[in-house]
Amino acid sequence: MLASFDLARAQVPDWQTKVRKDCDKSDWASALHTLEQQEALAPEDMDVKAWHARVLAWSGRSVEAEREYLEILKVSQKDPDNWAGLASVYAHEGKRKEALEALDTALRLDSKRADLHAARARILRDVGERREARVEFQRALSLDQVSAEARAGLLSLRVEPKHELRLGNENDFFNFADANQDGWASLTSKWTPHWSTSMSGSFYRRGGVDAGKFVGSVTARLPHNLAVTTGGAIGHDNSVIPKSEAFFDLDRGWKISETNFIRAVETDYAQHWYWYQSARILTLSGAAILYMPREWTLSLAATGARSAFAGTGVEWRPSGTARLGFPLGAWADTRLSGNTFFAAGTEDFARVDQIGRFASQTYGGGLRFQFSPRQDVTFMSSYQKRTQGRTDTYLGFSYGIHF
C-alpha cells in the first residue's frame, strides 16, 4: 500500500503548489480537477480530501464542502484545521451555533492558534456577543502580536456611532431663470439594531421666494435583510414646494457569495405622494443595487410618476437612472470614493420647477471623502438638458458628523 501511495504521489508532482496557484487566480474548476485526479490516485490521503473540502468552500459550494469535512472527521478528528474549515462552512451557511462548537473543538486541540481565536471572535461578533468577541480578538493578538486580523477585529468592535448629523447646501443654475439656493440639515439615529429614525429640515429660495419643509421617517429592520421605512413631510410652501408629502419604502437584500462577481443584491420599492397647491403627484419607484468586488456598485432605478393638475387630466411619465459607484483609494482611516450617473426624464419633485410637461437628460457624479471614522464630506454635480433648450447645472456639498 505504501509503495503504491508513493508511486501515486510521484505521478502528480507538486499538486499542492498547482492548487494554490489556481486558487490565487480563483480558478476553482482547475483546482478541483487537480484535486479529484490526486484523490483518485490516493483515495486515503486526508490532506488531499481536506484541500478538496477547502476549495469547495472557497468556490461557494458550501453544502458539498460541509459533507466533505464531515466525512473527513469520521476518519480523523485530531486536526484542528479540519474543524476550523467546517466552522467556516457553518458560518457561511448561517449555522453560527454549530460553527462555534466546531471552533471550540479546534481550540481544545490547539489553544495556542491565534487564527482560531480570531475566527471564533468573528462569529461571536456576528451573533452580537461583542464583549466575548473582544476577549477572543485580544487573545489572538497576545498570541500573534502582528496579526492584522486581530487588530482589525478589535477596531471593528469600537462603539459604532448611533447618530449622523449632516449639513448640506445645493445650488441650481438655470439658463432660463434665477438660480435656486437650498440648504438643509438632517439627523439620522440608529436607536437599536432594529429601529432607526430620520429627521431633516430644508430651506429653499426660488426667484426671491422662500420656502421650507420638515421631513420625518421611521425605519424598521426585520429578519431576512428586510427593512421598511415610512414617513412624511409638511412644508411652508409659498407655491414653490409641496404642502405635504407621504412615503413608504420596502428594501430587501440578498447575500450571494464573497467569491462571486456579484457579491450581493439589494432591491427597493417605494411610493411617494406629493401634494402641491395646484397639483398632486404620485411616484412609484423600483431599484436594484448590485454589489461587486472591491466596493464597486451598480444601481439601476425606474420611476413612474402620475401627475394630476387642477382642471387637467391625469398623466403618467416614466424616468430612469443608472449609477456606478467605485472606490478611489484608502489610507489608514481615510477613504475616497466616487460615483457617476445618467438619468433620463428624472425629476425629484421637491420644487415646482421639477414637475410639468418636459423631458430631460441628466449627467452627473460625486465624490465622498471620509477623512476620519467620524467625519466625511461629499461633493455632487450634474448637468440637466431639458426640452425647449433649457438647462440646469447643479452643485451640491454636504458635511457629515457621526457620533
CSV table of C-alpha atoms in Angstrom, one decimal:
chain,number,residue,atom,x,y,z
A,1,MET,CA,0.0,0.0,0.0
A,2,LEU,CA,2.8,2.4,0.9
A,3,ALA,CA,4.6,1.7,-2.3
A,4,SER,CA,1.5,2.3,-4.4
A,5,PHE,CA,0.8,5.5,-2.5
A,6,ASP,CA,4.4,6.8,-3.1
A,7,LEU,CA,4.0,5.9,-6.8
A,8,ALA,CA,0.7,7.8,-7.0
A,9,ARG,CA,2.3,10.9,-5.5
A,10,ALA,CA,5.2,10.7,-7.9
A,11,GLN,CA,2.8,10.6,-10.8
A,12,VAL,CA,1.3,14.0,-9.8
A,13,PRO,CA,4.3,16.1,-8.7
A,14,ASP,CA,3.8,19.2,-6.6
A,15,TRP,CA,-0.1,19.1,-6.8
A,16,GLN,CA,-0.5,21.3,-3.8
A,17,THR,CA,1.6,24.1,-5.4
A,18,LYS,CA,-0.6,23.9,-8.5
A,19,VAL,CA,-3.8,24.0,-6.5
A,20,ARG,CA,-2.5,27.1,-4.6
A,21,LYS,CA,-1.7,28.9,-7.8
A,22,ASP,CA,-5.2,28.1,-9.2
A,23,CYS,CA,-6.8,29.3,-6.0
A,24,ASP,CA,-4.8,32.5,-6.1
A,25,LYS,CA,-6.4,33.1,-9.6
A,26,SER,CA,-9.9,32.0,-8.3
A,27,ASP,CA,-9.7,29.2,-10.9
A,28,TRP,CA,-11.8,26.8,-8.8
A,29,ALA,CA,-12.5,24.4,-11.7
A,30,SER,CA,-8.8,23.8,-12.4
A,31,ALA,CA,-8.0,23.4,-8.7
A,32,LEU,CA,-10.9,20.9,-8.1
A,33,HIS,CA,-9.9,19.0,-11.2
A,34,THR,CA,-6.3,18.6,-9.9
A,35,LEU,CA,-7.6,17.5,-6.5
A,36,GLU,CA,-10.0,15.0,-8.0
A,37,GLN,CA,-7.2,13.5,-10.1
A,38,GLN,CA,-5.0,13.2,-7.0
A,39,GLU,CA,-7.8,11.8,-4.9
A,40,ALA,CA,-8.3,9.1,-7.5
A,41,LEU,CA,-4.7,8.2,-7.2
A,42,ALA,CA,-4.5,8.4,-3.4
A,43,PRO,CA,-8.1,7.9,-2.1
A,44,GLU,CA,-6.9,7.6,1.6
A,45,ASP,CA,-4.9,10.8,1.7
A,46,MET,CA,-6.6,13.0,4.2
A,47,ASP,CA,-4.6,16.0,3.1
A,48,VAL,CA,-6.0,15.8,-0.4
A,49,LYS,CA,-9.5,15.4,1.0
A,50,ALA,CA,-9.0,18.4,3.3
A,51,TRP,CA,-7.8,20.5,0.4
A,52,HIS,CA,-10.8,19.4,-1.7
A,53,ALA,CA,-13.2,20.5,1.1
A,54,ARG,CA,-11.4,23.8,1.4
A,55,VAL,CA,-11.6,24.6,-2.3
A,56,LEU,CA,-15.3,23.6,-2.4
A,57,ALA,CA,-15.9,26.1,0.4
A,58,TRP,CA,-13.9,28.9,-1.3
A,59,SER,CA,-15.8,28.3,-4.5
A,60,GLY,CA,-19.2,28.8,-2.8
A,61,ARG,CA,-20.2,25.1,-2.8
A,62,SER,CA,-20.8,25.1,0.9
A,63,VAL,CA,-23.2,22.1,1.0
A,64,GLU,CA,-20.6,19.9,-0.7
A,65,ALA,CA,-17.8,21.3,1.5
A,66,GLU,CA,-19.8,20.5,4.7
A,67,ARG,CA,-20.4,16.9,3.5
A,68,GLU,CA,-16.7,16.5,2.7
A,69,TYR,CA,-15.5,17.8,6.1
A,70,LEU,CA,-17.9,15.6,7.9
A,71,GLU,CA,-16.6,12.6,6.0
A,72,ILE,CA,-13.0,13.5,6.9
A,73,LEU,CA,-13.9,13.9,10.6
A,74,LYS,CA,-15.4,10.4,10.7
A,75,VAL,CA,-11.9,9.1,10.0
A,76,SER,CA,-9.7,11.7,11.8
A,77,GLN,CA,-10.8,14.2,14.5
A,78,LYS,CA,-7.3,15.3,15.6
A,79,ASP,CA,-6.6,18.0,13.0
A,80,PRO,CA,-7.8,21.5,14.2
A,81,ASP,CA,-7.7,22.8,10.6
A,82,ASN,CA,-10.5,20.4,9.6
A,83,TRP,CA,-12.6,21.6,12.5
A,84,ALA,CA,-11.8,25.2,11.6
A,85,GLY,CA,-12.7,24.5,7.9
A,86,LEU,CA,-16.1,23.0,9.0
A,87,ALA,CA,-16.7,26.0,11.2
A,88,SER,CA,-16.1,28.4,8.3
A,89,VAL,CA,-18.6,26.5,6.2
A,90,TYR,CA,-21.2,26.5,9.0
A,91,ALA,CA,-20.7,30.3,9.4
A,92,HIS,CA,-21.2,30.9,5.7
A,93,GLU,CA,-24.5,28.9,5.9
A,94,GLY,CA,-25.6,30.9,8.9
A,95,LYS,CA,-25.2,28.0,11.3
A,96,ARG,CA,-23.3,30.1,13.9
A,97,LYS,CA,-24.0,27.8,16.9
A,98,GLU,CA,-22.6,24.8,15.0
A,99,ALA,CA,-19.7,27.0,13.9
A,100,LEU,CA,-18.8,27.9,17.5
A,101,GLU,CA,-19.0,24.3,18.6
A,102,ALA,CA,-16.6,23.3,15.8
A,103,LEU,CA,-14.2,26.1,16.7
A,104,ASP,CA,-14.3,25.1,20.4
A,105,THR,CA,-13.2,21.6,19.4
A,106,ALA,CA,-10.4,23.0,17.3
A,107,LEU,CA,-9.2,25.1,20.2
A,108,ARG,CA,-9.3,22.1,22.6
A,109,LEU,CA,-6.8,20.5,20.1
A,110,ASP,CA,-4.6,23.6,19.8
A,111,SER,CA,-5.4,26.5,22.1
A,112,LYS,CA,-2.3,28.5,21.0
A,113,ARG,CA,-3.5,29.2,17.5
A,114,ALA,CA,-4.2,32.9,17.0
A,115,ASP,CA,-6.2,32.3,13.8
A,116,LEU,CA,-8.6,30.0,15.6
A,117,HIS,CA,-9.3,32.6,18.3
A,118,ALA,CA,-9.8,35.3,15.7
A,119,ALA,CA,-12.2,33.0,13.8
A,120,ARG,CA,-14.2,32.4,17.0
A,121,ALA,CA,-14.2,36.1,17.7
A,122,ARG,CA,-15.7,36.9,14.3
A,123,ILE,CA,-18.6,34.6,14.8
A,124,LEU,CA,-19.2,35.9,18.4
A,125,ARG,CA,-19.2,39.4,16.9
A,126,ASP,CA,-21.8,38.4,14.2
A,127,VAL,CA,-24.2,37.0,16.9
A,128,GLY,CA,-23.9,40.2,19.0
A,129,GLU,CA,-21.6,38.9,21.7
A,130,ARG,CA,-19.3,41.8,21.4
A,131,ARG,CA,-17.7,41.5,24.9
A,132,GLU,CA,-16.7,37.9,24.3
A,133,ALA,CA,-15.6,38.7,20.8
A,134,ARG,CA,-13.3,41.4,22.1
A,135,VAL,CA,-11.7,38.9,24.6
A,136,GLU,CA,-11.1,36.4,21.8
A,137,PHE,CA,-9.5,39.1,19.5
A,138,GLN,CA,-7.3,40.1,22.4
A,139,ARG,CA,-6.2,36.5,22.9
A,140,ALA,CA,-5.4,36.2,19.3
A,141,LEU,CA,-3.3,39.4,19.4
A,142,SER,CA,-1.4,38.2,22.5
A,143,LEU,CA,-0.5,35.0,20.7
A,144,ASP,CA,0.4,36.8,17.4
A,145,GLN,CA,1.3,40.5,18.0
A,146,VAL,CA,1.5,41.2,14.3
A,147,SER,CA,-1.9,39.7,13.5
A,148,ALA,CA,-3.6,42.2,11.2
A,149,GLU,CA,-6.9,40.2,11.5
A,150,ALA,CA,-6.9,40.5,15.3
A,151,ARG,CA,-6.1,44.3,15.1
A,152,ALA,CA,-8.8,44.8,12.5
A,153,GLY,CA,-11.3,42.8,14.6
A,154,LEU,CA,-10.6,45.0,17.7
A,155,LEU,CA,-11.1,48.1,15.6
A,156,SER,CA,-14.4,46.7,14.3
A,157,LEU,CA,-15.7,46.4,17.9
A,158,ARG,CA,-15.3,50.0,18.7
A,159,VAL,CA,-18.6,51.5,19.7
A,160,GLU,CA,-20.2,52.5,16.5
A,161,PRO,CA,-21.8,55.9,16.1
A,162,LYS,CA,-25.5,55.9,16.6
A,163,HIS,CA,-26.2,59.3,15.0
A,164,GLU,CA,-25.3,61.1,11.9
A,165,LEU,CA,-25.7,64.9,11.6
A,166,ARG,CA,-25.4,66.1,8.1
A,167,LEU,CA,-25.4,69.7,6.8
A,168,GLY,CA,-25.8,70.4,3.1
A,169,ASN,CA,-26.0,73.2,0.6
A,170,GLU,CA,-27.3,72.9,-3.0
A,171,ASN,CA,-27.5,75.3,-5.9
A,172,ASP,CA,-29.2,75.0,-9.3
A,173,PHE,CA,-28.1,77.4,-12.0
A,174,PHE,CA,-30.7,77.7,-14.9
A,175,ASN,CA,-30.3,79.3,-18.3
A,176,PHE,CA,-33.9,80.4,-18.2
A,177,ALA,CA,-34.4,81.7,-14.6
A,178,ASP,CA,-32.7,82.9,-11.5
A,179,ALA,CA,-30.6,80.4,-9.5
A,180,ASN,CA,-32.1,78.2,-6.7
A,181,GLN,CA,-30.3,78.2,-3.4
A,182,ASP,CA,-31.2,75.4,-1.0
A,183,GLY,CA,-29.8,74.4,2.4
A,184,TRP,CA,-30.7,71.5,4.6
A,185,ALA,CA,-29.8,69.7,7.8
A,186,SER,CA,-30.6,66.1,8.7
A,187,LEU,CA,-30.2,63.8,11.8
A,188,THR,CA,-30.3,60.1,11.4
A,189,SER,CA,-30.3,57.9,14.5
A,190,LYS,CA,-30.0,54.2,14.9
A,191,TRP,CA,-31.5,53.5,18.3
A,192,THR,CA,-31.4,49.7,18.2
A,193,PRO,CA,-30.3,47.1,15.6
A,194,HIS,CA,-34.0,47.1,14.5
A,195,TRP,CA,-35.2,50.7,14.8
A,196,SER,CA,-33.9,54.0,13.4
A,197,THR,CA,-35.3,57.4,12.7
A,198,SER,CA,-34.5,60.3,10.4
A,199,MET,CA,-35.4,64.0,10.6
A,200,SER,CA,-34.5,66.8,8.2
A,201,GLY,CA,-35.2,70.4,7.6
A,202,SER,CA,-34.8,72.0,4.1
A,203,PHE,CA,-34.9,75.7,3.2
A,204,TYR,CA,-35.5,76.8,-0.4
A,205,ARG,CA,-35.0,80.1,-2.2
A,206,ARG,CA,-36.6,80.3,-5.6
A,207,GLY,CA,-36.8,83.6,-7.6
A,208,GLY,CA,-36.9,85.6,-4.4
A,209,VAL,CA,-39.5,83.4,-2.8
A,210,ASP,CA,-38.5,81.5,0.4
A,211,ALA,CA,-40.0,78.1,1.5
A,212,GLY,CA,-39.1,75.3,3.8
A,213,LYS,CA,-40.2,71.9,4.9
A,214,PHE,CA,-39.7,69.3,7.7
A,215,VAL,CA,-39.3,65.6,6.9
A,216,GLY,CA,-39.5,62.7,9.4
A,217,SER,CA,-39.4,58.9,8.9
A,218,VAL,CA,-39.0,55.7,10.9
A,219,THR,CA,-37.3,52.5,9.6
A,220,ALA,CA,-37.8,49.0,11.0
A,221,ARG,CA,-35.2,46.4,10.2
A,222,LEU,CA,-36.8,42.9,10.0
A,223,PRO,CA,-35.3,39.4,9.6
A,224,HIS,CA,-34.0,38.2,6.3
A,225,ASN,CA,-32.4,41.6,5.5
A,226,LEU,CA,-35.7,43.3,5.1
A,227,ALA,CA,-36.3,47.0,6.0
A,228,VAL,CA,-39.5,49.0,5.9
A,229,THR,CA,-39.5,52.9,6.1
A,230,THR,CA,-42.5,55.1,6.4
A,231,GLY,CA,-42.6,58.9,6.8
A,232,GLY,CA,-44.0,62.2,5.7
A,233,ALA,CA,-43.2,65.9,5.3
A,234,ILE,CA,-45.0,69.2,5.9
A,235,GLY,CA,-43.9,72.4,4.3
A,236,HIS,CA,-44.3,76.2,4.3
A,237,ASP,CA,-44.7,76.0,0.6
A,238,ASN,CA,-45.3,79.5,-0.9
A,239,SER,CA,-46.4,77.7,-4.0
A,240,VAL,CA,-42.7,76.6,-4.5
A,241,ILE,CA,-42.6,73.2,-2.9
A,242,PRO,CA,-45.2,70.6,-1.8
A,243,LYS,CA,-47.5,71.5,1.0
A,244,SER,CA,-47.3,68.0,2.3
A,245,GLU,CA,-45.8,64.6,1.4
A,246,ALA,CA,-46.1,60.9,2.5
A,247,PHE,CA,-44.0,57.9,1.5
A,248,PHE,CA,-43.1,54.4,2.3
A,249,ASP,CA,-40.2,52.2,1.2
A,250,LEU,CA,-39.6,48.5,1.2
A,251,ASP,CA,-35.9,47.3,1.0
A,252,ARG,CA,-34.6,43.7,0.8
A,253,GLY,CA,-31.1,42.4,0.4
A,254,TRP,CA,-29.6,39.1,-0.6
A,255,LYS,CA,-26.0,38.0,0.1
A,256,ILE,CA,-24.8,35.7,-2.7
A,257,SER,CA,-21.1,34.8,-2.2
A,258,GLU,CA,-17.9,36.6,-1.4
A,259,THR,CA,-16.3,34.7,-4.3
A,260,ASN,CA,-18.8,35.6,-7.0
A,261,PHE,CA,-18.6,38.7,-9.2
A,262,ILE,CA,-21.9,39.8,-7.9
A,263,ARG,CA,-21.4,39.6,-4.1
A,264,ALA,CA,-24.9,40.7,-3.1
A,265,VAL,CA,-28.1,42.2,-4.5
A,266,GLU,CA,-30.4,44.8,-2.9
A,267,THR,CA,-33.8,45.7,-4.2
A,268,ASP,CA,-36.1,48.6,-3.2
A,269,TYR,CA,-39.7,49.6,-3.9
A,270,ALA,CA,-41.0,53.0,-2.9
A,271,GLN,CA,-44.2,55.1,-3.2
A,272,HIS,CA,-44.2,58.8,-2.6
A,273,TRP,CA,-47.1,61.2,-2.6
A,274,TYR,CA,-46.7,65.0,-3.1
A,275,TRP,CA,-49.5,67.5,-2.6
A,276,TYR,CA,-48.9,70.9,-4.2
A,277,GLN,CA,-51.4,73.8,-4.2
A,278,SER,CA,-52.3,73.1,-7.8
A,279,ALA,CA,-51.1,69.6,-8.4
A,280,ARG,CA,-51.0,66.1,-7.0
A,281,ILE,CA,-48.0,63.8,-7.8
A,282,LEU,CA,-47.6,60.0,-7.1
A,283,THR,CA,-44.4,58.3,-7.9
A,284,LEU,CA,-43.8,54.5,-7.9
A,285,SER,CA,-40.1,53.6,-7.9
A,286,GLY,CA,-38.2,50.4,-8.1
A,287,ALA,CA,-34.4,50.0,-7.8
A,288,ALA,CA,-31.8,47.2,-7.8
A,289,ILE,CA,-28.2,47.6,-6.4
A,290,LEU,CA,-25.5,45.1,-7.4
A,291,TYR,CA,-22.5,44.8,-5.0
A,292,MET,CA,-19.3,43.8,-6.8
A,293,PRO,CA,-15.7,43.2,-5.8
A,294,ARG,CA,-13.6,45.9,-4.2
A,295,GLU,CA,-16.6,48.0,-3.2
A,296,TRP,CA,-17.9,48.7,-6.7
A,297,THR,CA,-21.7,49.0,-7.0
A,298,LEU,CA,-24.1,49.4,-9.9
A,299,SER,CA,-27.6,50.7,-9.3
A,300,LEU,CA,-30.5,50.8,-11.7
A,301,ALA,CA,-33.8,52.6,-10.9
A,302,ALA,CA,-37.0,53.3,-12.7
A,303,THR,CA,-39.9,55.6,-11.7
A,304,GLY,CA,-43.4,56.1,-12.9
A,305,ALA,CA,-44.9,59.5,-12.0
A,306,ARG,CA,-48.6,60.2,-12.0
A,307,SER,CA,-49.3,63.9,-12.3
A,308,ALA,CA,-52.7,65.5,-11.8
A,309,PHE,CA,-53.1,69.2,-12.2
A,310,ALA,CA,-56.2,71.2,-11.4
A,311,GLY,CA,-58.5,71.4,-14.4
A,312,THR,CA,-56.5,68.9,-16.5
A,313,GLY,CA,-56.3,65.2,-16.9
A,314,VAL,CA,-54.0,62.7,-15.3
A,315,GLU,CA,-50.7,61.9,-17.0
A,316,TRP,CA,-48.1,59.2,-16.3
A,317,ARG,CA,-44.4,59.8,-17.2
A,318,PRO,CA,-41.5,57.3,-16.8
A,319,SER,CA,-37.9,58.0,-15.8
A,320,GLY,CA,-34.8,56.0,-15.1
A,321,THR,CA,-31.4,56.3,-13.6
A,322,ALA,CA,-28.2,54.2,-13.8
A,323,ARG,CA,-25.4,54.9,-11.3
A,324,LEU,CA,-21.9,53.4,-10.9
A,325,GLY,CA,-20.1,53.7,-7.6
A,326,PHE,CA,-16.4,52.9,-7.2
A,327,PRO,CA,-13.5,53.3,-4.7
A,328,LEU,CA,-10.7,55.8,-5.4
A,329,GLY,CA,-8.4,55.0,-2.5
A,330,ALA,CA,-8.0,54.3,1.2
A,331,TRP,CA,-5.2,55.4,3.6
A,332,ALA,CA,-5.4,54.5,7.3
A,333,ASP,CA,-8.8,55.9,8.5
A,334,THR,CA,-9.4,57.9,5.3
A,335,ARG,CA,-11.4,56.8,2.3
A,336,LEU,CA,-12.2,58.4,-1.1
A,337,SER,CA,-14.9,57.1,-3.3
A,338,GLY,CA,-16.9,58.3,-6.3
A,339,ASN,CA,-19.9,57.8,-8.5
A,340,THR,CA,-21.2,58.7,-11.9
A,341,PHE,CA,-24.7,58.5,-13.2
A,342,PHE,CA,-27.0,59.1,-16.1
A,343,ALA,CA,-30.7,59.8,-15.8
A,344,ALA,CA,-33.5,60.3,-18.4
A,345,GLY,CA,-36.7,62.0,-17.7
A,346,THR,CA,-35.9,62.2,-14.0
A,347,GLU,CA,-37.4,64.9,-11.7
A,348,ASP,CA,-37.2,64.9,-7.9
A,349,PHE,CA,-40.5,66.9,-7.4
A,350,ALA,CA,-39.0,68.7,-4.4
A,351,ARG,CA,-39.8,72.1,-6.2
A,352,VAL,CA,-42.5,73.2,-8.5
A,353,ASP,CA,-39.9,73.7,-11.4
A,354,GLN,CA,-39.3,69.9,-11.3
A,355,ILE,CA,-42.8,69.0,-12.4
A,356,GLY,CA,-44.6,69.6,-15.7
A,357,ARG,CA,-44.5,68.6,-19.3
A,358,PHE,CA,-40.8,68.5,-20.1
A,359,ALA,CA,-38.3,65.7,-20.8
A,360,SER,CA,-34.7,65.8,-19.6
A,361,GLN,CA,-31.4,64.0,-19.6
A,362,THR,CA,-29.1,64.4,-16.7
A,363,TYR,CA,-25.4,63.6,-16.4
A,364,GLY,CA,-23.6,63.8,-13.1
A,365,GLY,CA,-21.4,62.4,-10.4
A,366,GLY,CA,-20.0,62.9,-7.0
A,367,LEU,CA,-17.1,62.3,-4.6
A,368,ARG,CA,-17.2,61.2,-0.9
A,369,PHE,CA,-14.1,61.8,1.3
A,370,GLN,CA,-14.2,60.2,4.7
A,371,PHE,CA,-11.2,61.9,6.4
A,372,SER,CA,-11.8,60.2,9.8
A,373,PRO,CA,-14.1,57.5,11.2
A,374,ARG,CA,-16.4,60.3,12.5
A,375,GLN,CA,-16.4,62.8,9.7
A,376,ASP,CA,-16.9,63.0,5.9
A,377,VAL,CA,-17.7,65.4,3.1
A,378,THR,CA,-19.4,64.8,-0.2
A,379,PHE,CA,-19.5,66.8,-3.4
A,380,MET,CA,-22.1,66.4,-6.1
A,381,SER,CA,-22.6,67.9,-9.5
A,382,SER,CA,-24.9,67.3,-12.5
A,383,TYR,CA,-25.9,68.9,-15.8
A,384,GLN,CA,-29.5,68.5,-17.0
A,385,LYS,CA,-30.7,69.2,-20.5
A,386,ARG,CA,-34.4,69.8,-20.9
A,387,THR,CA,-36.7,70.3,-23.8
A,388,GLN,CA,-37.1,73.9,-25.2
A,389,GLY,CA,-33.3,74.3,-24.9
A,390,ARG,CA,-33.4,74.7,-21.1
A,391,THR,CA,-30.6,73.6,-18.9
A,392,ASP,CA,-30.0,73.1,-15.1
A,393,THR,CA,-26.4,72.9,-13.7
A,394,TYR,CA,-26.4,71.5,-10.1
A,395,LEU,CA,-23.7,71.8,-7.5
A,396,GLY,CA,-24.1,70.3,-4.0
A,397,PHE,CA,-22.0,69.9,-0.9
A,398,SER,CA,-22.6,68.2,2.5
A,399,TYR,CA,-20.7,67.6,5.7
A,400,GLY,CA,-21.4,64.7,8.0
A,401,ILE,CA,-20.6,64.1,11.6
A,402,HIS,CA,-21.0,60.6,13.2
A,403,PHE,CA,-21.4,60.4,16.9
